[in-house]
Amino acid sequence: MPLVSSTPMLQEARANGYCIGAFNVHTLEMLQAVVEAAEETQSPLIIQSTVGTVKHLGPEYIAAAATVASNLSSVPIALHLDHCTDFDLIVRCIRAGYTSVMIDASKFPFEENVRQTLKVVEVAKAAGVNIEAELGKVGGVEDDIVVAEHEALMADPDECAKFVELTGVPTLAPAIGTAHGIYKGEPKIDFDRIKRIADKVDVPLVLHGGSGIPEEQVKRCVSLGMAKMNVATELRIVFSDAIKAVFAANPEENDPRSYMVPAKKALKEAAIEKMRLCGCIGKARDLTGR
């Protein structure tokens, strides 16, 4: 089936108390692995690419590969541009075939964040594309966006409600204590803040920094209203470690297929585990009616 907007799938997830895994991919094999995981488990899927990956591969190549994968699959798949600050790049990705985009103007004051988000909403909604925006600042590193721990700001529930009302944004990523990258200790997630935001905002909420969050904390976040969980760093590590293991066993290996096959297998298994945590296994049938 063709690529779809993630708006309906995320609305369905929030309404029914589960979450959809959103996986950052950087190679064709990584894309194939998460799609195969979704197909095997009948899970709805969001494929993501960072701005750095878009610049590395080109949005047209990424969108073309995702479109082929989606057309060969029976589950609903969306293609999302993550953490973008460049309006022109957002437009280029929409034209290439992306079905979801994130405008990240969280570093600006509230009013400027609203202005920039509105600009993207106007363009993306007309194209039938989902829009995600961030309020507060999620700590850690995402490509060239770096937010130090002392600069990470929690999202204010009242501001979240006002932001959604002013922008009409269909999905919101509030900063609630998670961070990009792998946690050095236990994540300090503000569960009460998630509940207060969810009580005031009826749009699906997005959990950034999904790598390495303990199972019980993921499930609690989902139960409180998180309908999308982003996973990036953990997948890169799994994929890279599988490749390293091949070269450790055979340093002279020079056939990419010899190390990409085990890397793809390892990533697929990791993606399935995240889908289980999200509670979205088998939910594709609810969206497709099959």
PDB file of C-alpha atoms in Angstrom:
ATOM      1  CA  MET A   1       0.000   0.000   0.000  1.00  0.00           C
ATOM      2  CA  PRO A   2       1.220   3.590  -0.589  1.00  0.00           C
ATOM      3  CA  LEU A   3       2.882   5.685   2.098  1.00  0.00           C
ATOM      4  CA  VAL A   4       0.292   7.260   4.392  1.00  0.00           C
ATOM      5  CA  SER A   5       0.120  10.289   6.650  1.00  0.00           C
ATOM      6  CA  SER A   6       0.888   9.330  10.235  1.00  0.00           C
ATOM      7  CA  THR A   7      -1.933  11.533  11.575  1.00  0.00           C
ATOM      8  CA  PRO A   8      -4.724   8.905  11.452  1.00  0.00           C
ATOM      9  CA  MET A   9      -2.512   6.079  12.739  1.00  0.00           C
ATOM     10  CA  LEU A  10      -1.319   8.188  15.685  1.00  0.00           C
ATOM     11  CA  GLN A  11      -4.843   9.325  16.503  1.00  0.00           C
ATOM     12  CA  GLU A  12      -5.913   5.674  16.503  1.00  0.00           C
ATOM     13  CA  ALA A  13      -2.962   4.754  18.740  1.00  0.00           C
ATOM     14  CA  ARG A  14      -3.722   7.447  21.294  1.00  0.00           C
ATOM     15  CA  ALA A  15      -7.432   6.624  21.329  1.00  0.00           C
ATOM     16  CA  ASN A  16      -6.703   2.939  21.961  1.00  0.00           C
ATOM     17  CA  GLY A  17      -3.825   3.203  24.427  1.00  0.00           C
ATOM     18  CA  TYR A  18      -0.855   2.038  22.412  1.00  0.00           C
ATOM     19  CA  CYS A  19       2.155   3.632  20.736  1.00  0.00           C
ATOM     20  CA  ILE A  20       3.732   3.401  17.269  1.00  0.00           C
ATOM     21  CA  GLY A  21       7.451   2.894  16.875  1.00  0.00           C
ATOM     22  CA  ALA A  22       9.231   5.531  14.783  1.00  0.00           C
ATOM     23  CA  PHE A  23      12.653   4.326  13.662  1.00  0.00           C
ATOM     24  CA  ASN A  24      15.477   6.446  12.296  1.00  0.00           C
ATOM     25  CA  VAL A  25      17.177   4.722   9.360  1.00  0.00           C
ATOM     26  CA  HIS A  26      20.365   5.658   7.529  1.00  0.00           C
ATOM     27  CA  THR A  27      20.803   2.922   4.904  1.00  0.00           C
ATOM     28  CA  LEU A  28      18.630   0.833   2.614  1.00  0.00           C
ATOM     29  CA  GLU A  29      19.277  -2.212   4.788  1.00  0.00           C
ATOM     30  CA  MET A  30      18.092  -0.375   7.915  1.00  0.00           C
ATOM     31  CA  LEU A  31      14.933   0.685   6.098  1.00  0.00           C
ATOM     32  CA  GLN A  32      14.308  -2.872   4.901  1.00  0.00           C
ATOM     33  CA  ALA A  33      14.871  -4.242   8.410  1.00  0.00           C
ATOM     34  CA  VAL A  34      12.233  -2.075  10.110  1.00  0.00           C
ATOM     35  CA  VAL A  35       9.741  -2.673   7.294  1.00  0.00           C
ATOM     36  CA  GLU A  36      10.274  -6.441   7.530  1.00  0.00           C
ATOM     37  CA  ALA A  37       9.807  -6.202  11.310  1.00  0.00           C
ATOM     38  CA  ALA A  38       6.529  -4.328  10.825  1.00  0.00           C
ATOM     39  CA  GLU A  39       5.304  -6.763   8.182  1.00  0.00           C
ATOM     40  CA  GLU A  40       6.158  -9.838  10.265  1.00  0.00           C
ATOM     41  CA  THR A  41       4.394  -8.455  13.344  1.00  0.00           C
ATOM     42  CA  GLN A  42       1.612  -6.611  11.491  1.00  0.00           C
ATOM     43  CA  SER A  43       2.569  -3.356  13.181  1.00  0.00           C
ATOM     44  CA  PRO A  44       1.939   0.140  11.802  1.00  0.00           C
ATOM     45  CA  LEU A  45       5.289   1.807  11.140  1.00  0.00           C
ATOM     46  CA  ILE A  46       6.873   5.240  10.956  1.00  0.00           C
ATOM     47  CA  ILE A  47      10.191   5.390   9.108  1.00  0.00           C
ATOM     48  CA  GLN A  48      12.229   8.444  10.083  1.00  0.00           C
ATOM     49  CA  SER A  49      15.248  10.227   8.688  1.00  0.00           C
ATOM     50  CA  THR A  50      17.245  12.952  10.354  1.00  0.00           C
ATOM     51  CA  VAL A  51      18.271  16.118   8.563  1.00  0.00           C
ATOM     52  CA  GLY A  52      21.818  14.758   8.411  1.00  0.00           C
ATOM     53  CA  THR A  53      20.666  11.590   6.660  1.00  0.00           C
ATOM     54  CA  VAL A  54      18.510  13.603   4.262  1.00  0.00           C
ATOM     55  CA  LYS A  55      21.532  15.709   3.335  1.00  0.00           C
ATOM     56  CA  HIS A  56      23.681  12.577   3.039  1.00  0.00           C
ATOM     57  CA  LEU A  57      21.355  10.525   0.810  1.00  0.00           C
ATOM     58  CA  GLY A  58      18.903  13.059  -0.605  1.00  0.00           C
ATOM     59  CA  PRO A  59      15.177  13.132   0.241  1.00  0.00           C
ATOM     60  CA  GLU A  60      14.215  11.879  -3.199  1.00  0.00           C
ATOM     61  CA  TYR A  61      16.261   8.688  -2.789  1.00  0.00           C
ATOM     62  CA  ILE A  62      14.894   8.093   0.716  1.00  0.00           C
ATOM     63  CA  ALA A  63      11.290   8.729  -0.308  1.00  0.00           C
ATOM     64  CA  ALA A  64      11.651   6.489  -3.369  1.00  0.00           C
ATOM     65  CA  ALA A  65      13.021   3.607  -1.282  1.00  0.00           C
ATOM     66  CA  ALA A  66      10.325   4.056   1.370  1.00  0.00           C
ATOM     67  CA  THR A  67       7.627   4.181  -1.311  1.00  0.00           C
ATOM     68  CA  VAL A  68       8.810   0.909  -2.852  1.00  0.00           C
ATOM     69  CA  ALA A  69       8.928  -0.729   0.587  1.00  0.00           C
ATOM     70  CA  SER A  70       5.451   0.530   1.434  1.00  0.00           C
ATOM     71  CA  ASN A  71       3.981  -0.617  -1.885  1.00  0.00           C
ATOM     72  CA  LEU A  72       5.331  -4.107  -1.213  1.00  0.00           C
ATOM     73  CA  SER A  73       3.967  -4.155   2.337  1.00  0.00           C
ATOM     74  CA  SER A  74       0.512  -4.842   3.760  1.00  0.00           C
ATOM     75  CA  VAL A  75       0.929  -2.568   6.794  1.00  0.00           C
ATOM     76  CA  PRO A  76       0.472   1.238   6.920  1.00  0.00           C
ATOM     77  CA  ILE A  77       3.817   3.039   6.700  1.00  0.00           C
ATOM     78  CA  ALA A  78       4.552   6.748   7.088  1.00  0.00           C
ATOM     79  CA  LEU A  79       7.807   8.534   6.216  1.00  0.00           C
ATOM     80  CA  HIS A  80       8.826  11.246   8.671  1.00  0.00           C
ATOM     81  CA  LEU A  81      11.446  14.016   8.601  1.00  0.00           C
ATOM     82  CA  ASP A  82      12.743  14.414  12.149  1.00  0.00           C
ATOM     83  CA  HIS A  83      13.922  17.574  13.944  1.00  0.00           C
ATOM     84  CA  CYS A  84      14.120  19.948  10.993  1.00  0.00           C
ATOM     85  CA  THR A  85      14.746  23.668  11.453  1.00  0.00           C
ATOM     86  CA  ASP A  86      14.902  24.517   7.734  1.00  0.00           C
ATOM     87  CA  PHE A  87      11.570  25.444   6.101  1.00  0.00           C
ATOM     88  CA  ASP A  88      12.943  24.999   2.570  1.00  0.00           C
ATOM     89  CA  LEU A  89      14.154  21.473   3.365  1.00  0.00           C
ATOM     90  CA  ILE A  90      10.752  20.621   4.831  1.00  0.00           C
ATOM     91  CA  VAL A  91       9.091  21.719   1.584  1.00  0.00           C
ATOM     92  CA  ARG A  92      11.598  19.714  -0.469  1.00  0.00           C
ATOM     93  CA  CYS A  93      10.889  16.586   1.590  1.00  0.00           C
ATOM     94  CA  ILE A  94       7.126  17.023   1.185  1.00  0.00           C
ATOM     95  CA  ARG A  95       7.577  17.347  -2.564  1.00  0.00           C
ATOM     96  CA  ALA A  96       9.763  14.229  -2.569  1.00  0.00           C
ATOM     97  CA  GLY A  97       7.013  12.185  -0.931  1.00  0.00           C
ATOM     98  CA  TYR A  98       7.417  12.466   2.840  1.00  0.00           C
ATOM     99  CA  THR A  99       4.101  12.028   4.636  1.00  0.00           C
ATOM    100  CA  SER A 100       5.123  13.570   7.954  1.00  0.00           C
ATOM    101  CA  VAL A 101       7.494  16.402   8.907  1.00  0.00           C
ATOM    102  CA  MET A 102       8.756  17.901  12.140  1.00  0.00           C
ATOM    103  CA  ILE A 103       9.413  21.594  12.498  1.00  0.00           C
ATOM    104  CA  ASP A 104      11.678  22.032  15.511  1.00  0.00           C
ATOM    105  CA  ALA A 105      11.556  25.687  16.570  1.00  0.00           C
ATOM    106  CA  SER A 106      11.784  24.798  20.260  1.00  0.00           C
ATOM    107  CA  LYS A 107      14.966  26.845  20.752  1.00  0.00           C
ATOM    108  CA  PHE A 108      12.999  30.029  20.064  1.00  0.00           C
ATOM    109  CA  PRO A 109      10.594  31.892  22.371  1.00  0.00           C
ATOM    110  CA  PHE A 110       7.010  30.604  22.418  1.00  0.00           C
ATOM    111  CA  GLU A 111       5.669  33.204  19.964  1.00  0.00           C
ATOM    112  CA  GLU A 112       8.375  32.482  17.379  1.00  0.00           C
ATOM    113  CA  ASN A 113       7.854  28.732  17.763  1.00  0.00           C
ATOM    114  CA  VAL A 114       4.162  29.318  17.036  1.00  0.00           C
ATOM    115  CA  ARG A 115       4.963  31.462  13.988  1.00  0.00           C
ATOM    116  CA  GLN A 116       7.356  28.962  12.430  1.00  0.00           C
ATOM    117  CA  THR A 117       5.061  26.027  13.176  1.00  0.00           C
ATOM    118  CA  LEU A 118       2.071  27.802  11.617  1.00  0.00           C
ATOM    119  CA  LYS A 119       4.093  28.368   8.454  1.00  0.00           C
ATOM    120  CA  VAL A 120       4.771  24.632   8.140  1.00  0.00           C
ATOM    121  CA  VAL A 121       1.218  23.648   9.116  1.00  0.00           C
ATOM    122  CA  GLU A 122      -0.162  25.786   6.288  1.00  0.00           C
ATOM    123  CA  VAL A 123       1.987  24.034   3.673  1.00  0.00           C
ATOM    124  CA  ALA A 124       1.952  20.489   5.047  1.00  0.00           C
ATOM    125  CA  LYS A 125      -1.762  20.211   5.835  1.00  0.00           C
ATOM    126  CA  ALA A 126      -2.597  21.307   2.308  1.00  0.00           C
ATOM    127  CA  ALA A 127      -0.479  18.384   1.090  1.00  0.00           C
ATOM    128  CA  GLY A 128      -2.119  15.895   3.469  1.00  0.00           C
ATOM    129  CA  VAL A 129       1.100  15.569   5.464  1.00  0.00           C
ATOM    130  CA  ASN A 130       1.333  15.164   9.241  1.00  0.00           C
ATOM    131  CA  ILE A 131       3.144  17.875  11.223  1.00  0.00           C
ATOM    132  CA  GLU A 132       5.017  17.420  14.483  1.00  0.00           C
ATOM    133  CA  ALA A 133       6.316  20.257  16.636  1.00  0.00           C
ATOM    134  CA  GLU A 134       8.279  20.407  19.883  1.00  0.00           C
ATOM    135  CA  LEU A 135       7.635  22.417  23.026  1.00  0.00           C
ATOM    136  CA  GLY A 136      10.318  22.693  25.660  1.00  0.00           C
ATOM    137  CA  LYS A 137      13.748  21.320  24.780  1.00  0.00           C
ATOM    138  CA  VAL A 138      14.605  17.613  24.705  1.00  0.00           C
ATOM    139  CA  GLY A 139      18.183  17.204  25.948  1.00  0.00           C
ATOM    140  CA  GLY A 140      20.991  15.376  24.159  1.00  0.00           C
ATOM    141  CA  VAL A 141      22.255  15.362  20.585  1.00  0.00           C
ATOM    142  CA  GLU A 142      20.225  14.934  17.389  1.00  0.00           C
ATOM    143  CA  ASP A 143      22.521  15.438  14.376  1.00  0.00           C
ATOM    144  CA  ASP A 144      23.725  19.047  14.719  1.00  0.00           C
ATOM    145  CA  ILE A 145      21.101  20.014  17.319  1.00  0.00           C
ATOM    146  CA  VAL A 146      22.730  19.887  20.759  1.00  0.00           C
ATOM    147  CA  VAL A 147      20.847  20.643  23.969  1.00  0.00           C
ATOM    148  CA  ALA A 148      22.966  20.490  27.113  1.00  0.00           C
ATOM    149  CA  GLU A 149      21.431  18.901  30.205  1.00  0.00           C
ATOM    150  CA  HIS A 150      21.225  22.218  32.048  1.00  0.00           C
ATOM    151  CA  GLU A 151      19.472  23.789  29.041  1.00  0.00           C
ATOM    152  CA  ALA A 152      16.805  21.113  28.644  1.00  0.00           C
ATOM    153  CA  LEU A 153      13.452  22.637  29.542  1.00  0.00           C
ATOM    154  CA  MET A 154      10.312  20.776  30.493  1.00  0.00           C
ATOM    155  CA  ALA A 155       7.182  21.599  28.518  1.00  0.00           C
ATOM    156  CA  ASP A 156       4.522  23.566  30.384  1.00  0.00           C
ATOM    157  CA  PRO A 157       1.072  21.883  30.172  1.00  0.00           C
ATOM    158  CA  ASP A 158      -0.803  25.189  29.789  1.00  0.00           C
ATOM    159  CA  GLU A 159       1.597  26.325  27.056  1.00  0.00           C
ATOM    160  CA  CYS A 160       1.117  22.972  25.296  1.00  0.00           C
ATOM    161  CA  ALA A 161      -2.644  23.519  25.204  1.00  0.00           C
ATOM    162  CA  LYS A 162      -2.232  27.082  23.962  1.00  0.00           C
ATOM    163  CA  PHE A 163       0.343  25.998  21.362  1.00  0.00           C
ATOM    164  CA  VAL A 164      -1.939  23.322  19.881  1.00  0.00           C
ATOM    165  CA  GLU A 165      -4.854  25.762  19.854  1.00  0.00           C
ATOM    166  CA  LEU A 166      -2.840  28.482  18.076  1.00  0.00           C
ATOM    167  CA  THR A 167      -1.102  26.256  15.523  1.00  0.00           C
ATOM    168  CA  GLY A 168      -3.509  23.402  14.891  1.00  0.00           C
ATOM    169  CA  VAL A 169      -0.511  21.069  14.875  1.00  0.00           C
ATOM    170  CA  PRO A 170      -1.753  17.429  14.777  1.00  0.00           C
ATOM    171  CA  THR A 171       1.096  15.892  16.837  1.00  0.00           C
ATOM    172  CA  LEU A 172       3.126  17.380  19.682  1.00  0.00           C
ATOM    173  CA  ALA A 173       6.492  16.395  21.161  1.00  0.00           C
ATOM    174  CA  PRO A 174       6.648  17.881  24.675  1.00  0.00           C
ATOM    175  CA  ALA A 175       9.886  17.766  26.635  1.00  0.00           C
ATOM    176  CA  ILE A 176       9.156  15.570  29.665  1.00  0.00           C
ATOM    177  CA  GLY A 177      12.609  14.445  30.822  1.00  0.00           C
ATOM    178  CA  THR A 178      13.785  12.108  28.080  1.00  0.00           C
ATOM    179  CA  ALA A 179      16.972  12.750  26.111  1.00  0.00           C
ATOM    180  CA  HIS A 180      18.415  11.899  22.720  1.00  0.00           C
ATOM    181  CA  GLY A 181      21.145   9.270  22.771  1.00  0.00           C
ATOM    182  CA  ILE A 182      21.810   6.511  25.317  1.00  0.00           C
ATOM    183  CA  TYR A 183      21.120   7.331  28.969  1.00  0.00           C
ATOM    184  CA  LYS A 184      24.054   7.344  31.376  1.00  0.00           C
ATOM    185  CA  GLY A 185      21.690   6.486  34.230  1.00  0.00           C
ATOM    186  CA  GLU A 186      17.970   6.052  34.786  1.00  0.00           C
ATOM    187  CA  PRO A 187      15.905   8.471  32.659  1.00  0.00           C
ATOM    188  CA  LYS A 188      14.275  11.155  34.807  1.00  0.00           C
ATOM    189  CA  ILE A 189      10.871  11.145  33.161  1.00  0.00           C
ATOM    190  CA  ASP A 190       8.233  13.453  34.640  1.00  0.00           C
ATOM    191  CA  PHE A 191       5.200  11.161  34.434  1.00  0.00           C
ATOM    192  CA  ASP A 192       2.949  13.626  36.229  1.00  0.00           C
ATOM    193  CA  ARG A 193       3.815  16.211  33.574  1.00  0.00           C
ATOM    194  CA  ILE A 194       2.863  13.782  30.781  1.00  0.00           C
ATOM    195  CA  LYS A 195      -0.522  13.219  32.447  1.00  0.00           C
ATOM    196  CA  ARG A 196      -1.153  16.944  32.892  1.00  0.00           C
ATOM    197  CA  ILE A 197      -0.255  17.627  29.253  1.00  0.00           C
ATOM    198  CA  ALA A 198      -2.392  14.721  28.022  1.00  0.00           C
ATOM    199  CA  ASP A 199      -5.334  15.994  30.080  1.00  0.00           C
ATOM    200  CA  LYS A 200      -5.132  19.380  28.354  1.00  0.00           C
ATOM    201  CA  VAL A 201      -4.147  18.301  24.836  1.00  0.00           C
ATOM    202  CA  ASP A 202      -6.126  15.815  22.754  1.00  0.00           C
ATOM    203  CA  VAL A 203      -3.615  15.401  19.909  1.00  0.00           C
ATOM    204  CA  PRO A 204      -1.204  12.422  19.914  1.00  0.00           C
ATOM    205  CA  LEU A 205       1.945  13.038  21.965  1.00  0.00           C
ATOM    206  CA  VAL A 206       5.433  12.017  20.855  1.00  0.00           C
ATOM    207  CA  LEU A 207       8.106  10.494  23.084  1.00  0.00           C
ATOM    208  CA  HIS A 208      11.549  11.568  21.892  1.00  0.00           C
ATOM    209  CA  GLY A 209      14.684   9.823  23.108  1.00  0.00           C
ATOM    210  CA  GLY A 210      13.255   6.294  23.110  1.00  0.00           C
ATOM    211  CA  SER A 211      16.626   4.508  23.106  1.00  0.00           C
ATOM    212  CA  GLY A 212      17.321   2.686  26.352  1.00  0.00           C
ATOM    213  CA  ILE A 213      14.204   3.634  28.330  1.00  0.00           C
ATOM    214  CA  PRO A 214      13.347   0.713  30.670  1.00  0.00           C
ATOM    215  CA  GLU A 215      10.312  -1.344  29.701  1.00  0.00           C
ATOM    216  CA  GLU A 216       8.134  -0.325  32.640  1.00  0.00           C
ATOM    217  CA  GLN A 217       8.791   3.355  31.937  1.00  0.00           C
ATOM    218  CA  VAL A 218       7.936   3.017  28.239  1.00  0.00           C
ATOM    219  CA  LYS A 219       4.674   1.299  29.115  1.00  0.00           C
ATOM    220  CA  ARG A 220       3.819   3.985  31.657  1.00  0.00           C
ATOM    221  CA  CYS A 221       4.503   6.747  29.115  1.00  0.00           C
ATOM    222  CA  VAL A 222       2.225   4.998  26.613  1.00  0.00           C
ATOM    223  CA  SER A 223      -0.544   4.537  29.192  1.00  0.00           C
ATOM    224  CA  LEU A 224      -0.438   8.285  29.878  1.00  0.00           C
ATOM    225  CA  GLY A 225      -0.892   9.335  26.237  1.00  0.00           C
ATOM    226  CA  MET A 226       2.366   8.941  24.309  1.00  0.00           C
ATOM    227  CA  ALA A 227       1.318   7.630  20.872  1.00  0.00           C
ATOM    228  CA  LYS A 228       4.678   7.708  19.042  1.00  0.00           C
ATOM    229  CA  MET A 229       8.117   6.698  20.305  1.00  0.00           C
ATOM    230  CA  ASN A 230      11.261   7.729  18.455  1.00  0.00           C
ATOM    231  CA  VAL A 231      14.183   5.295  18.437  1.00  0.00           C
ATOM    232  CA  ALA A 232      17.507   6.135  16.795  1.00  0.00           C
ATOM    233  CA  THR A 233      20.762   5.674  18.736  1.00  0.00           C
ATOM    234  CA  GLU A 234      19.947   2.190  19.987  1.00  0.00           C
ATOM    235  CA  LEU A 235      19.311   0.996  16.433  1.00  0.00           C
ATOM    236  CA  ARG A 236      22.578   2.463  15.160  1.00  0.00           C
ATOM    237  CA  ILE A 237      24.475   0.665  17.910  1.00  0.00           C
ATOM    238  CA  VAL A 238      22.818  -2.699  17.208  1.00  0.00           C
ATOM    239  CA  PHE A 239      23.433  -2.337  13.480  1.00  0.00           C
ATOM    240  CA  SER A 240      27.059  -1.233  13.898  1.00  0.00           C
ATOM    241  CA  ASP A 241      27.895  -3.887  16.499  1.00  0.00           C
ATOM    242  CA  ALA A 242      26.713  -6.630  14.129  1.00  0.00           C
ATOM    243  CA  ILE A 243      29.013  -5.270  11.419  1.00  0.00           C
ATOM    244  CA  LYS A 244      31.929  -5.013  13.864  1.00  0.00           C
ATOM    245  CA  ALA A 245      31.413  -8.648  14.855  1.00  0.00           C
ATOM    246  CA  VAL A 246      31.822  -9.742  11.231  1.00  0.00           C
ATOM    247  CA  PHE A 247      35.104  -7.853  10.875  1.00  0.00           C
ATOM    248  CA  ALA A 248      36.328  -9.126  14.246  1.00  0.00           C
ATOM    249  CA  ALA A 249      35.869 -12.669  12.966  1.00  0.00           C
ATOM    250  CA  ASN A 250      37.187 -11.917   9.473  1.00  0.00           C
ATOM    251  CA  PRO A 251      39.211  -8.681   9.186  1.00  0.00           C
ATOM    252  CA  GLU A 252      39.758  -9.260   5.457  1.00  0.00           C
ATOM    253  CA  GLU A 253      36.048  -9.380   4.594  1.00  0.00           C
ATOM    254  CA  ASN A 254      35.280  -7.130   1.604  1.00  0.00           C
ATOM    255  CA  ASP A 255      31.798  -8.175   0.498  1.00  0.00           C
ATOM    256  CA  PRO A 256      29.211  -5.725   1.915  1.00  0.00           C
ATOM    257  CA  ARG A 257      26.559  -8.442   1.770  1.00  0.00           C
ATOM    258  CA  SER A 258      28.550 -10.490   4.257  1.00  0.00           C
ATOM    259  CA  TYR A 259      28.220  -7.844   6.963  1.00  0.00           C
ATOM    260  CA  MET A 260      24.979  -6.139   5.951  1.00  0.00           C
ATOM    261  CA  VAL A 261      22.923  -9.354   6.189  1.00  0.00           C
ATOM    262  CA  PRO A 262      23.701  -9.985   9.896  1.00  0.00           C
ATOM    263  CA  ALA A 263      23.388  -6.247  10.622  1.00  0.00           C
ATOM    264  CA  LYS A 264      19.953  -6.186   9.028  1.00  0.00           C
ATOM    265  CA  LYS A 265      18.885  -9.290  10.991  1.00  0.00           C
ATOM    266  CA  ALA A 266      20.034  -7.773  14.291  1.00  0.00           C
ATOM    267  CA  LEU A 267      18.221  -4.512  13.584  1.00  0.00           C
ATOM    268  CA  LYS A 268      15.017  -6.313  12.640  1.00  0.00           C
ATOM    269  CA  GLU A 269      15.058  -8.176  15.964  1.00  0.00           C
ATOM    270  CA  ALA A 270      15.654  -4.927  17.870  1.00  0.00           C
ATOM    271  CA  ALA A 271      12.798  -3.211  16.029  1.00  0.00           C
ATOM    272  CA  ILE A 272      10.402  -6.053  16.845  1.00  0.00           C
ATOM    273  CA  GLU A 273      11.295  -5.713  20.527  1.00  0.00           C
ATOM    274  CA  LYS A 274      10.518  -1.978  20.408  1.00  0.00           C
ATOM    275  CA  MET A 275       7.211  -2.693  18.677  1.00  0.00           C
ATOM    276  CA  ARG A 276       6.373  -5.084  21.500  1.00  0.00           C
ATOM    277  CA  LEU A 277       7.157  -2.400  24.077  1.00  0.00           C
ATOM    278  CA  CYS A 278       4.972   0.085  22.194  1.00  0.00           C
ATOM    279  CA  GLY A 279       2.071  -2.348  22.180  1.00  0.00           C
ATOM    280  CA  CYS A 280       1.500  -1.901  18.439  1.00  0.00           C
ATOM    281  CA  ILE A 281       2.025  -5.512  17.327  1.00  0.00           C
ATOM    282  CA  GLY A 282      -1.031  -6.681  15.384  1.00  0.00           C
ATOM    283  CA  LYS A 283      -2.522  -3.160  15.287  1.00  0.00           C
ATOM    284  CA  ALA A 284      -2.007  -2.739  11.533  1.00  0.00           C
ATOM    285  CA  ARG A 285      -5.139  -4.791  10.994  1.00  0.00           C
ATOM    286  CA  ASP A 286      -7.205  -2.206  12.890  1.00  0.00           C
ATOM    287  CA  LEU A 287      -6.005   0.484  10.474  1.00  0.00           C
ATOM    288  CA  THR A 288      -6.309  -1.450   7.239  1.00  0.00           C
ATOM    289  CA  GLY A 289      -9.394  -3.506   8.067  1.00  0.00           C
ATOM    290  CA  ARG A 290      -7.652  -6.649   6.827  1.00  0.00           C
TER     291      ARG A 290
END
